[in-house]
Tab-separated table of C-alpha atoms and ligand atoms in Angstrom:
chain	number	residue	atom	x	y	z
A	1382	MET	CA	31.292	-66.592	-45.181
A	1383	ALA	CA	34.141	-64.136	-45.629
A	1384	GLY	CA	36.446	-63.291	-42.681
A	1385	GLU	CA	37.137	-59.662	-41.770
A	1386	PHE	CA	40.138	-59.070	-44.034
A	1387	GLU	CA	38.745	-61.071	-46.934
A	1388	LEU	CA	35.480	-59.199	-46.843
A	1389	ILE	CA	37.247	-55.833	-46.837
A	1390	LYS	CA	39.313	-56.937	-49.825
A	1391	GLN	CA	36.397	-58.454	-51.701
A	1392	TYR	CA	33.657	-55.896	-51.123
A	1393	PHE	CA	35.285	-52.602	-50.196
A	1394	LYS	CA	38.777	-52.481	-51.757
A	1395	PRO	CA	37.272	-52.118	-55.273
A	1396	LEU	CA	35.688	-48.818	-54.186
A	1397	SER	CA	39.106	-47.302	-53.484
A	1398	SER	CA	40.291	-47.217	-57.079
A	1399	GLY	CA	40.099	-43.442	-57.653
A	1400	LEU	CA	43.262	-42.583	-55.701
A	1401	SER	CA	46.472	-41.401	-57.366
A	1402	GLU	CA	49.704	-43.426	-57.218
A	1403	SER	CA	51.202	-41.238	-54.523
A	1404	GLU	CA	48.237	-41.841	-52.200
A	1405	VAL	CA	47.502	-44.759	-49.853
A	1406	GLY	CA	43.949	-46.039	-49.380
A	1407	ILE	CA	42.675	-49.269	-47.805
A	1408	GLY	CA	45.193	-51.713	-46.377
A	1409	ASP	CA	47.567	-49.802	-44.113
A	1410	ASP	CA	47.030	-48.373	-40.642
A	1411	GLY	CA	45.877	-45.106	-42.131
A	1412	ALA	CA	45.100	-43.486	-45.445
A	1413	VAL	CA	47.562	-40.955	-46.902
A	1414	LEU	CA	46.024	-38.303	-49.130
A	1415	ASN	CA	47.177	-35.322	-51.156
A	1416	LEU	CA	45.707	-31.923	-50.324
A	1417	PRO	CA	44.985	-29.615	-53.257
A	1418	ALA	CA	46.457	-26.103	-52.991
A	1419	GLY	CA	44.046	-23.242	-52.418
A	1420	LYS	CA	41.292	-25.453	-51.001
A	1421	GLN	CA	39.864	-26.070	-47.574
A	1422	GLN	CA	38.718	-29.481	-46.456
A	1423	VAL	CA	35.065	-30.029	-45.530
A	1424	VAL	CA	34.400	-33.070	-43.335
A	1425	VAL	CA	30.936	-34.505	-42.644
A	1426	THR	CA	29.759	-37.650	-40.889
A	1427	ASP	CA	26.431	-39.424	-40.503
A	1428	THR	CA	25.467	-42.646	-38.771
A	1429	MET	CA	22.495	-44.843	-39.597
A	1430	VAL	CA	21.247	-47.294	-36.980
A	1431	CYS	CA	18.951	-50.161	-37.923
A	1432	GLY	CA	15.438	-49.603	-36.569
A	1433	ILE	CA	16.083	-45.897	-35.977
A	1434	HIS	CA	17.402	-44.373	-39.215
A	1435	PHE	CA	16.251	-47.164	-41.474
A	1436	LEU	CA	13.665	-49.909	-41.285
A	1437	GLU	CA	14.733	-53.437	-40.484
A	1438	GLN	CA	13.342	-54.548	-43.843
A	1439	ALA	CA	15.338	-51.938	-45.804
A	1440	SER	CA	17.333	-53.498	-48.617
A	1441	ALA	CA	21.113	-53.704	-48.294
A	1442	TYR	CA	21.497	-51.911	-51.642
A	1443	ASP	CA	19.368	-48.976	-50.481
A	1444	LEU	CA	21.235	-48.762	-47.184
A	1445	GLY	CA	24.599	-48.599	-48.985
A	1446	TRP	CA	23.259	-45.886	-51.283
A	1447	LYS	CA	21.585	-43.841	-48.573
A	1448	VAL	CA	24.356	-43.784	-45.983
A	1449	LEU	CA	26.658	-42.221	-48.567
A	1450	ALA	CA	23.902	-40.028	-50.041
A	1451	VAL	CA	23.090	-38.309	-46.747
A	1452	ASN	CA	26.764	-37.416	-46.322
A	1453	LEU	CA	27.131	-36.151	-49.899
A	1454	SER	CA	24.018	-34.070	-49.299
A	1455	ASP	CA	25.859	-32.305	-46.441
A	1456	LEU	CA	28.826	-31.638	-48.730
A	1457	ALA	CA	26.486	-30.200	-51.386
A	1458	ALA	CA	24.982	-27.835	-48.805
A	1459	MET	CA	28.459	-26.572	-47.917
A	1460	GLY	CA	29.219	-25.863	-51.582
A	1461	ALA	CA	31.947	-28.514	-51.563
A	1462	GLU	CA	32.994	-31.054	-54.179
A	1463	PRO	CA	33.290	-34.637	-52.904
A	1464	ALA	CA	36.749	-36.191	-52.584
A	1465	PHE	CA	36.849	-39.364	-50.454
A	1466	PHE	CA	35.022	-41.184	-47.675
A	1467	SER	CA	35.538	-43.764	-44.970
A	1468	LEU	CA	33.120	-46.419	-43.785
A	1469	ALA	CA	32.582	-47.852	-40.305
A	1470	LEU	CA	30.415	-50.933	-40.569
A	1471	THR	CA	29.010	-52.796	-37.566
A	1472	MET	CA	26.968	-55.880	-38.397
A	1473	PRO	CA	25.664	-58.893	-36.494
A	1474	GLU	CA	27.175	-61.419	-38.905
A	1475	SER	CA	29.114	-61.560	-42.142
A	1476	ASP	CA	26.491	-62.357	-44.797
A	1477	ASP	CA	27.929	-62.481	-48.322
A	1478	GLU	CA	24.675	-61.753	-50.091
A	1479	TRP	CA	23.970	-58.747	-47.859
A	1480	LEU	CA	27.530	-57.429	-48.196
A	1481	GLY	CA	27.458	-57.767	-51.979
A	1482	GLU	CA	24.253	-55.741	-52.236
A	1483	PHE	CA	25.398	-53.176	-49.681
A	1484	ALA	CA	28.691	-52.637	-51.530
A	1485	ARG	CA	26.823	-52.392	-54.860
A	1486	GLY	CA	24.541	-49.599	-53.565
A	1487	LEU	CA	27.511	-47.800	-52.068
A	1488	SER	CA	29.613	-48.091	-55.193
A	1489	ASP	CA	26.827	-47.073	-57.611
A	1490	LEU	CA	26.583	-43.719	-55.833
A	1491	ALA	CA	30.356	-43.409	-55.212
A	1492	ASN	CA	31.061	-43.953	-58.923
A	1493	LYS	CA	28.406	-41.461	-59.960
A	1494	TYR	CA	30.118	-38.672	-58.026
A	1495	ARG	CA	33.689	-40.051	-58.327
A	1496	ILE	CA	34.367	-40.360	-54.644
A	1497	SER	CA	36.854	-42.987	-53.403
A	1498	LEU	CA	36.613	-45.139	-50.303
A	1499	ILE	CA	39.854	-44.659	-48.352
A	1500	GLY	CA	39.370	-46.887	-45.302
A	1501	GLY	CA	37.170	-47.717	-42.396
A	1502	ASP	CA	36.492	-50.188	-39.675
A	1503	THR	CA	34.547	-53.444	-39.550
A	1504	THR	CA	33.075	-54.723	-36.302
A	1505	LYS	CA	30.492	-57.163	-34.999
A	1506	GLY	CA	27.336	-55.864	-33.322
A	1507	PRO	CA	23.855	-54.494	-34.090
A	1508	LEU	CA	23.641	-53.226	-37.700
A	1509	THR	CA	25.002	-49.665	-37.751
A	1510	VAL	CA	26.707	-47.846	-40.595
A	1511	THR	CA	28.742	-44.647	-40.374
A	1512	VAL	CA	30.214	-42.762	-43.303
A	1513	THR	CA	32.626	-39.860	-42.972
A	1514	ALA	CA	32.929	-37.975	-46.231
A	1515	ASN	CA	35.472	-35.343	-47.177
A	1516	GLY	CA	35.285	-32.692	-49.819
A	1517	TRP	CA	37.128	-29.627	-51.043
A	1518	VAL	CA	35.936	-26.077	-51.286
A	1519	ASP	CA	37.857	-23.021	-52.510
A	1520	SER	CA	39.447	-21.363	-49.475
A	1521	GLN	CA	36.997	-19.171	-47.534
A	1522	LYS	CA	34.163	-20.057	-49.935
A	1523	ALA	CA	32.322	-22.698	-47.869
A	1524	VAL	CA	28.612	-21.866	-47.602
A	1525	LEU	CA	27.497	-21.647	-43.976
A	1526	ARG	CA	24.130	-21.595	-42.241
A	1527	SER	CA	24.988	-18.206	-40.810
A	1528	GLY	CA	25.140	-16.097	-43.974
A	1529	ALA	CA	21.465	-15.239	-44.646
A	1530	GLN	CA	20.789	-11.505	-45.043
A	1531	VAL	CA	17.624	-9.472	-44.597
A	1532	GLY	CA	15.942	-9.233	-48.020
A	1533	ASP	CA	17.321	-12.563	-49.328
A	1534	VAL	CA	15.042	-14.951	-51.198
A	1535	ILE	CA	14.584	-18.451	-49.732
A	1536	CYS	CA	14.784	-21.323	-52.225
A	1537	VAL	CA	14.551	-25.093	-52.286
A	1538	THR	CA	15.623	-27.666	-54.873
A	1539	ASN	CA	13.225	-30.109	-56.584
A	1540	ASN	CA	10.189	-31.324	-54.574
A	1541	ILE	CA	9.670	-31.393	-50.818
A	1542	GLY	CA	7.842	-34.042	-48.798
A	1543	ASP	CA	8.256	-37.143	-50.967
A	1544	GLY	CA	10.706	-38.816	-48.556
A	1545	ALA	CA	8.351	-38.472	-45.595
A	1546	LEU	CA	5.438	-39.727	-47.699
A	1547	GLY	CA	7.665	-42.597	-48.864
A	1548	LEU	CA	8.065	-43.589	-45.221
A	1549	LYS	CA	4.278	-43.668	-44.904
A	1550	VAL	CA	4.135	-45.913	-47.976
A	1551	ALA	CA	6.824	-48.218	-46.515
A	1552	LEU	CA	5.013	-48.396	-43.166
A	1553	ASP	CA	1.660	-48.734	-44.918
A	1554	THR	CA	0.218	-45.812	-42.961
A	1555	LEU	CA	-0.832	-43.677	-45.913
A	1556	PRO	CA	-4.666	-43.488	-45.815
A	1557	ALA	CA	-6.002	-45.195	-48.938
A	1558	SER	CA	-8.396	-42.301	-49.528
A	1559	THR	CA	-5.472	-39.937	-50.062
A	1560	ILE	CA	-3.756	-42.037	-52.704
A	1561	ASP	CA	-6.853	-43.197	-54.493
A	1562	GLY	CA	-6.182	-43.796	-58.142
A	1563	ALA	CA	-2.441	-43.108	-57.815
A	1564	PRO	CA	-0.443	-45.094	-60.376
A	1565	GLN	CA	1.993	-47.654	-58.960
A	1566	ASP	CA	4.854	-45.665	-60.520
A	1567	ASP	CA	4.023	-42.636	-58.394
A	1568	LEU	CA	4.050	-44.734	-55.224
A	1569	GLU	CA	7.398	-46.211	-56.290
A	1570	GLY	CA	8.611	-42.642	-56.755
A	1571	LEU	CA	7.830	-41.890	-53.110
A	1572	LEU	CA	9.644	-45.028	-51.944
A	1573	ASN	CA	12.562	-44.105	-54.135
A	1574	ALA	CA	12.720	-40.649	-52.569
A	1575	LEU	CA	12.948	-42.302	-49.156
A	1576	ASN	CA	15.373	-45.086	-50.010
A	1577	ARG	CA	17.615	-43.596	-52.680
A	1578	PRO	CA	17.797	-39.854	-52.175
A	1579	GLU	CA	19.871	-38.015	-54.760
A	1580	PRO	CA	22.442	-35.696	-53.172
A	1581	GLN	CA	22.179	-32.311	-54.893
A	1582	LEU	CA	25.863	-32.167	-55.783
A	1583	SER	CA	25.156	-31.042	-59.320
A	1584	VAL	CA	24.306	-27.594	-57.940
A	1585	SER	CA	26.919	-27.417	-55.156
A	1586	ASP	CA	29.100	-25.213	-57.348
A	1587	LEU	CA	26.171	-22.839	-57.927
A	1588	VAL	CA	25.447	-22.846	-54.195
A	1589	LYS	CA	29.107	-21.944	-53.595
A	1590	SER	CA	28.953	-19.111	-56.139
A	1591	TYR	CA	25.591	-17.541	-55.257
A	1592	ALA	CA	23.983	-18.761	-52.007
A	1593	THR	CA	24.406	-16.591	-48.918
A	1594	SER	CA	23.514	-19.535	-46.648
A	1595	ALA	CA	22.486	-23.148	-47.186
A	1596	ILE	CA	21.425	-26.320	-45.405
A	1597	ASP	CA	20.320	-29.717	-46.574
A	1598	ILE	CA	16.825	-30.687	-45.479
A	1599	SER	CA	17.186	-33.797	-43.363
A	1600	ASP	CA	14.943	-33.016	-40.382
A	1601	GLY	CA	12.137	-31.213	-42.224
A	1602	LEU	CA	11.938	-27.838	-43.967
A	1603	LEU	CA	10.791	-25.874	-40.904
A	1604	ALA	CA	13.382	-27.302	-38.532
A	1605	ASP	CA	16.233	-26.875	-40.975
A	1606	LEU	CA	15.218	-23.395	-42.075
A	1607	ASN	CA	15.097	-22.470	-38.395
A	1608	HIS	CA	18.769	-23.485	-38.145
A	1609	ILE	CA	19.605	-20.974	-40.869
A	1610	LEU	CA	17.574	-18.261	-39.132
A	1611	GLU	CA	19.137	-18.895	-35.753
A	1612	ALA	CA	22.734	-18.987	-37.029
A	1613	SER	CA	22.240	-15.942	-39.259
A	1614	ARG	CA	20.457	-13.932	-36.563
A	1615	LYS	CA	23.492	-14.323	-34.319
A	1616	GLN	CA	25.837	-13.369	-37.126
A	1617	LEU	CA	23.763	-10.262	-37.914
A	1618	ASN	CA	23.364	-9.410	-34.252
A	1619	LEU	CA	19.597	-8.957	-34.633
A	1620	ILE	CA	16.884	-9.573	-32.039
A	1621	GLY	CA	14.823	-11.516	-34.541
A	1622	LEU	CA	15.248	-12.897	-38.047
A	1623	GLN	CA	12.129	-14.178	-39.746
A	1624	ALA	CA	11.455	-16.346	-42.778
A	1625	GLN	CA	8.112	-15.737	-44.462
A	1626	ILE	CA	7.186	-18.816	-46.453
A	1627	GLU	CA	4.288	-19.030	-48.882
A	1628	VAL	CA	3.229	-22.675	-48.578
A	1629	ASN	CA	1.522	-22.636	-51.989
A	1630	LYS	CA	4.959	-21.988	-53.516
A	1631	ILE	CA	6.580	-25.063	-51.952
A	1632	PRO	CA	7.182	-27.452	-54.864
A	1633	LEU	CA	5.297	-30.737	-54.482
A	1634	SER	CA	5.101	-33.875	-56.573
A	1635	LYS	CA	1.669	-34.690	-57.960
A	1636	LEU	CA	1.039	-37.285	-55.286
A	1637	ALA	CA	2.309	-35.094	-52.443
A	1638	ASN	CA	-0.019	-32.346	-53.621
A	1639	GLN	CA	-2.920	-34.802	-53.681
A	1640	TYR	CA	-2.057	-36.007	-50.176
A	1641	VAL	CA	-1.826	-32.489	-48.743
A	1642	GLN	CA	-5.183	-31.507	-50.250
A	1643	LEU	CA	-7.108	-34.669	-49.357
A	1644	ALA	CA	-5.625	-35.284	-45.906
A	1645	ASP	CA	-5.377	-31.569	-45.130
A	1646	ASP	CA	-1.984	-32.361	-43.638
A	1647	TRP	CA	1.116	-30.349	-44.438
A	1648	SER	CA	3.341	-32.124	-41.919
A	1649	PRO	CA	5.201	-34.417	-44.380
A	1650	VAL	CA	6.105	-31.336	-46.418
A	1651	LEU	CA	6.983	-28.964	-43.606
A	1652	ALA	CA	8.191	-31.253	-40.846
A	1653	GLY	CA	8.739	-34.642	-42.461
A	1654	GLY	CA	12.471	-34.956	-42.941
A	1655	ASP	CA	14.379	-37.293	-45.242
A	1656	ASP	CA	14.137	-34.826	-48.142
A	1657	TYR	CA	17.853	-34.316	-48.792
A	1658	GLN	CA	16.977	-31.334	-50.923
A	1659	LEU	CA	18.811	-28.060	-50.390
A	1660	CYS	CA	17.288	-24.999	-48.755
A	1661	PHE	CA	19.309	-21.852	-49.354
A	1662	THR	CA	19.111	-18.091	-49.339
A	1663	ILE	CA	20.208	-15.927	-52.219
A	1664	LYS	CA	20.266	-12.251	-53.178
A	1665	LYS	CA	17.297	-11.275	-55.341
A	1666	LYS	CA	19.564	-10.164	-58.167
A	1667	ASP	CA	21.138	-13.659	-58.434
A	1668	LEU	CA	17.890	-15.633	-58.351
A	1669	GLU	CA	17.124	-15.793	-62.086
A	1670	THR	CA	20.691	-16.816	-62.938
A	1671	PHE	CA	20.625	-19.561	-60.327
A	1672	ILE	CA	17.253	-20.925	-61.459
A	1673	HIS	CA	18.365	-20.913	-65.086
A	1674	GLU	CA	21.762	-22.532	-64.480
A	1675	ALA	CA	20.315	-25.151	-62.098
A	1676	LEU	CA	17.667	-26.090	-64.652
A	1677	ALA	CA	20.418	-26.689	-67.207
A	1678	LYS	CA	21.768	-29.275	-64.714
A	1679	GLY	CA	18.342	-30.872	-64.331
A	1680	VAL	CA	17.545	-29.316	-60.948
A	1681	LYS	CA	14.349	-27.367	-60.389
A	1682	VAL	CA	14.764	-24.429	-58.010
A	1683	SER	CA	11.749	-22.708	-56.432
A	1684	ALA	CA	11.631	-19.443	-54.524
A	1685	ILE	CA	9.328	-20.062	-51.545
A	1686	GLY	CA	9.778	-16.998	-49.363
A	1687	LYS	CA	11.990	-14.247	-48.027
A	1688	VAL	CA	14.168	-13.317	-45.068
A	1689	MET	CA	13.017	-10.336	-43.007
A	1690	GLU	CA	13.744	-8.614	-39.760
A	1691	GLY	CA	10.992	-9.470	-37.274
A	1692	GLU	CA	9.904	-11.985	-34.687
A	1693	GLN	CA	12.370	-14.890	-34.722
A	1694	GLY	CA	11.294	-17.994	-36.664
A	1695	VAL	CA	9.358	-19.200	-39.683
A	1696	LYS	CA	6.055	-17.523	-40.482
A	1697	LEU	CA	3.824	-19.465	-42.856
A	1698	LEU	CA	1.491	-17.817	-45.343
A	1699	LYS	CA	-1.096	-19.464	-47.542
A	1700	GLY	CA	-2.349	-17.337	-50.392
A	1701	GLY	CA	-0.799	-14.360	-48.572
A	1702	LYS	CA	-2.741	-15.004	-45.334
A	1703	SER	CA	-1.259	-16.246	-42.075
A	1704	PHE	CA	-1.366	-20.044	-41.945
A	1705	SER	CA	-0.900	-22.555	-39.156
A	1706	SER	CA	-2.001	-26.080	-38.562
A	1707	ASP	CA	-2.558	-28.406	-35.597
A	1708	ASN	CA	-0.277	-30.978	-37.205
A	1709	LEU	CA	2.600	-28.555	-36.992
A	1710	LYS	CA	2.467	-27.611	-33.323
A	1711	GLY	CA	5.959	-27.895	-31.943
A	1712	TYR	CA	7.500	-26.886	-35.251
A	1713	LEU	CA	6.074	-23.422	-35.563
A	1714	HIS	CA	6.732	-20.394	-33.422
A	1715	PHE	CA	3.702	-18.578	-34.755
B	2970	ADP	P1	43.692	-51.553	-37.770
B	2970	ADP	O1	43.544	-52.768	-36.929
B	2970	ADP	O2	45.088	-51.129	-38.016
B	2970	ADP	O3	42.774	-50.451	-37.374
B	2970	ADP	P2	41.867	-52.762	-39.541
B	2970	ADP	O4	42.109	-54.193	-39.450
B	2970	ADP	O5	40.716	-52.184	-38.776
B	2970	ADP	O6	43.211	-52.003	-39.219
B	2970	ADP	O7	41.650	-52.372	-41.070
B	2970	ADP	C1	42.559	-52.782	-42.078
B	2970	ADP	C2	42.437	-51.876	-43.259
B	2970	ADP	O8	41.155	-52.059	-43.847
B	2970	ADP	C3	42.570	-50.402	-42.927
B	2970	ADP	O9	43.221	-49.769	-44.009
B	2970	ADP	C4	41.134	-49.949	-42.825
B	2970	ADP	O10	41.004	-48.567	-43.171
B	2970	ADP	C5	40.446	-50.838	-43.863
B	2970	ADP	N1	39.038	-51.115	-43.527
B	2970	ADP	C6	38.526	-51.765	-42.458
B	2970	ADP	N2	37.181	-51.858	-42.513
B	2970	ADP	C7	36.809	-51.223	-43.645
B	2970	ADP	C8	35.571	-50.950	-44.277
B	2970	ADP	N3	34.392	-51.332	-43.744
B	2970	ADP	N4	35.590	-50.265	-45.445
B	2970	ADP	C9	36.738	-49.854	-45.974
B	2970	ADP	N5	37.946	-50.076	-45.458
B	2970	ADP	C10	37.990	-50.753	-44.306
B	2971	MG	MG1	40.774	-50.606	-37.250
């Protein structure tokens, strides 16, 4: 069993290799980092507590991946490029096998997006992991929640709802009738969406160039879109800012579509959370360019609705007709 300093050296020091010679990472009282000219720093932090943000049986690898992924997802939504991160790890005991897997998950994602670990803290207690990630964005170019304009198109990346359905798979609460005949690979895909979300950093530069507002979907599409509406309404000084969403346009995986149809339940898609896809607004004239350029980076972008002046909140349409559902009470204003 490694002691505190040994475990930092063995498991976490290797993740700090991306720093330049003039910078100081792990090992001193603080990290010392160079600031690029013409950029602003974007700082995000997210904590995951065992039993609340992840299941007790979650693998150490997945936890290492996800705690960094959810932070990188925030950077992507701001239009920032990732630079470095710190890690505060609280665990009940020092378990070499667990630490090795945790560090492997963390470093697989850190290497993919070239982000260096610059320090942290290690303490004993109930399993809790906090990452603070830092990124750069061109000065005054950060994409905020408050920039949506009347007439903008509302878009999302990839598919929505797989993370929330993955949680149902993990908890074994997905009714068998709704997944009848689903290949094992599709079920694994749902679990993967839950456990190893991919931060949408490959389009963060596009978001920076074209989006008028953006948010990453962590609490569910409706809740997060409402954050955009609320922040933008204030900025625009309007009485009400409305998003009209056509639910049939929300991109779903094959299995999510099957679930929604058979269970007649849209809640994993609209209110599920754990998507880590981006929801953003964009001017109509920029939409085609964005879709085309995102596709070249392997990211599907779907237009799902528009921003209008009107009663505050999200209004759902299905086939053009007003849509609401008992499962969504508490999430919908209409
Ligand atoms: P101090 O007592 O001065 O706060 P620590 O003993 O907490 O220093 O940490 C020693 C060094 O190891 C520091 O550079 C710190 O940033 C780094 N460190 C501690 N825990 C972690 C961790 N979980 N991941 C990465 N670096 C860590
Ligand atoms: Mg310390």
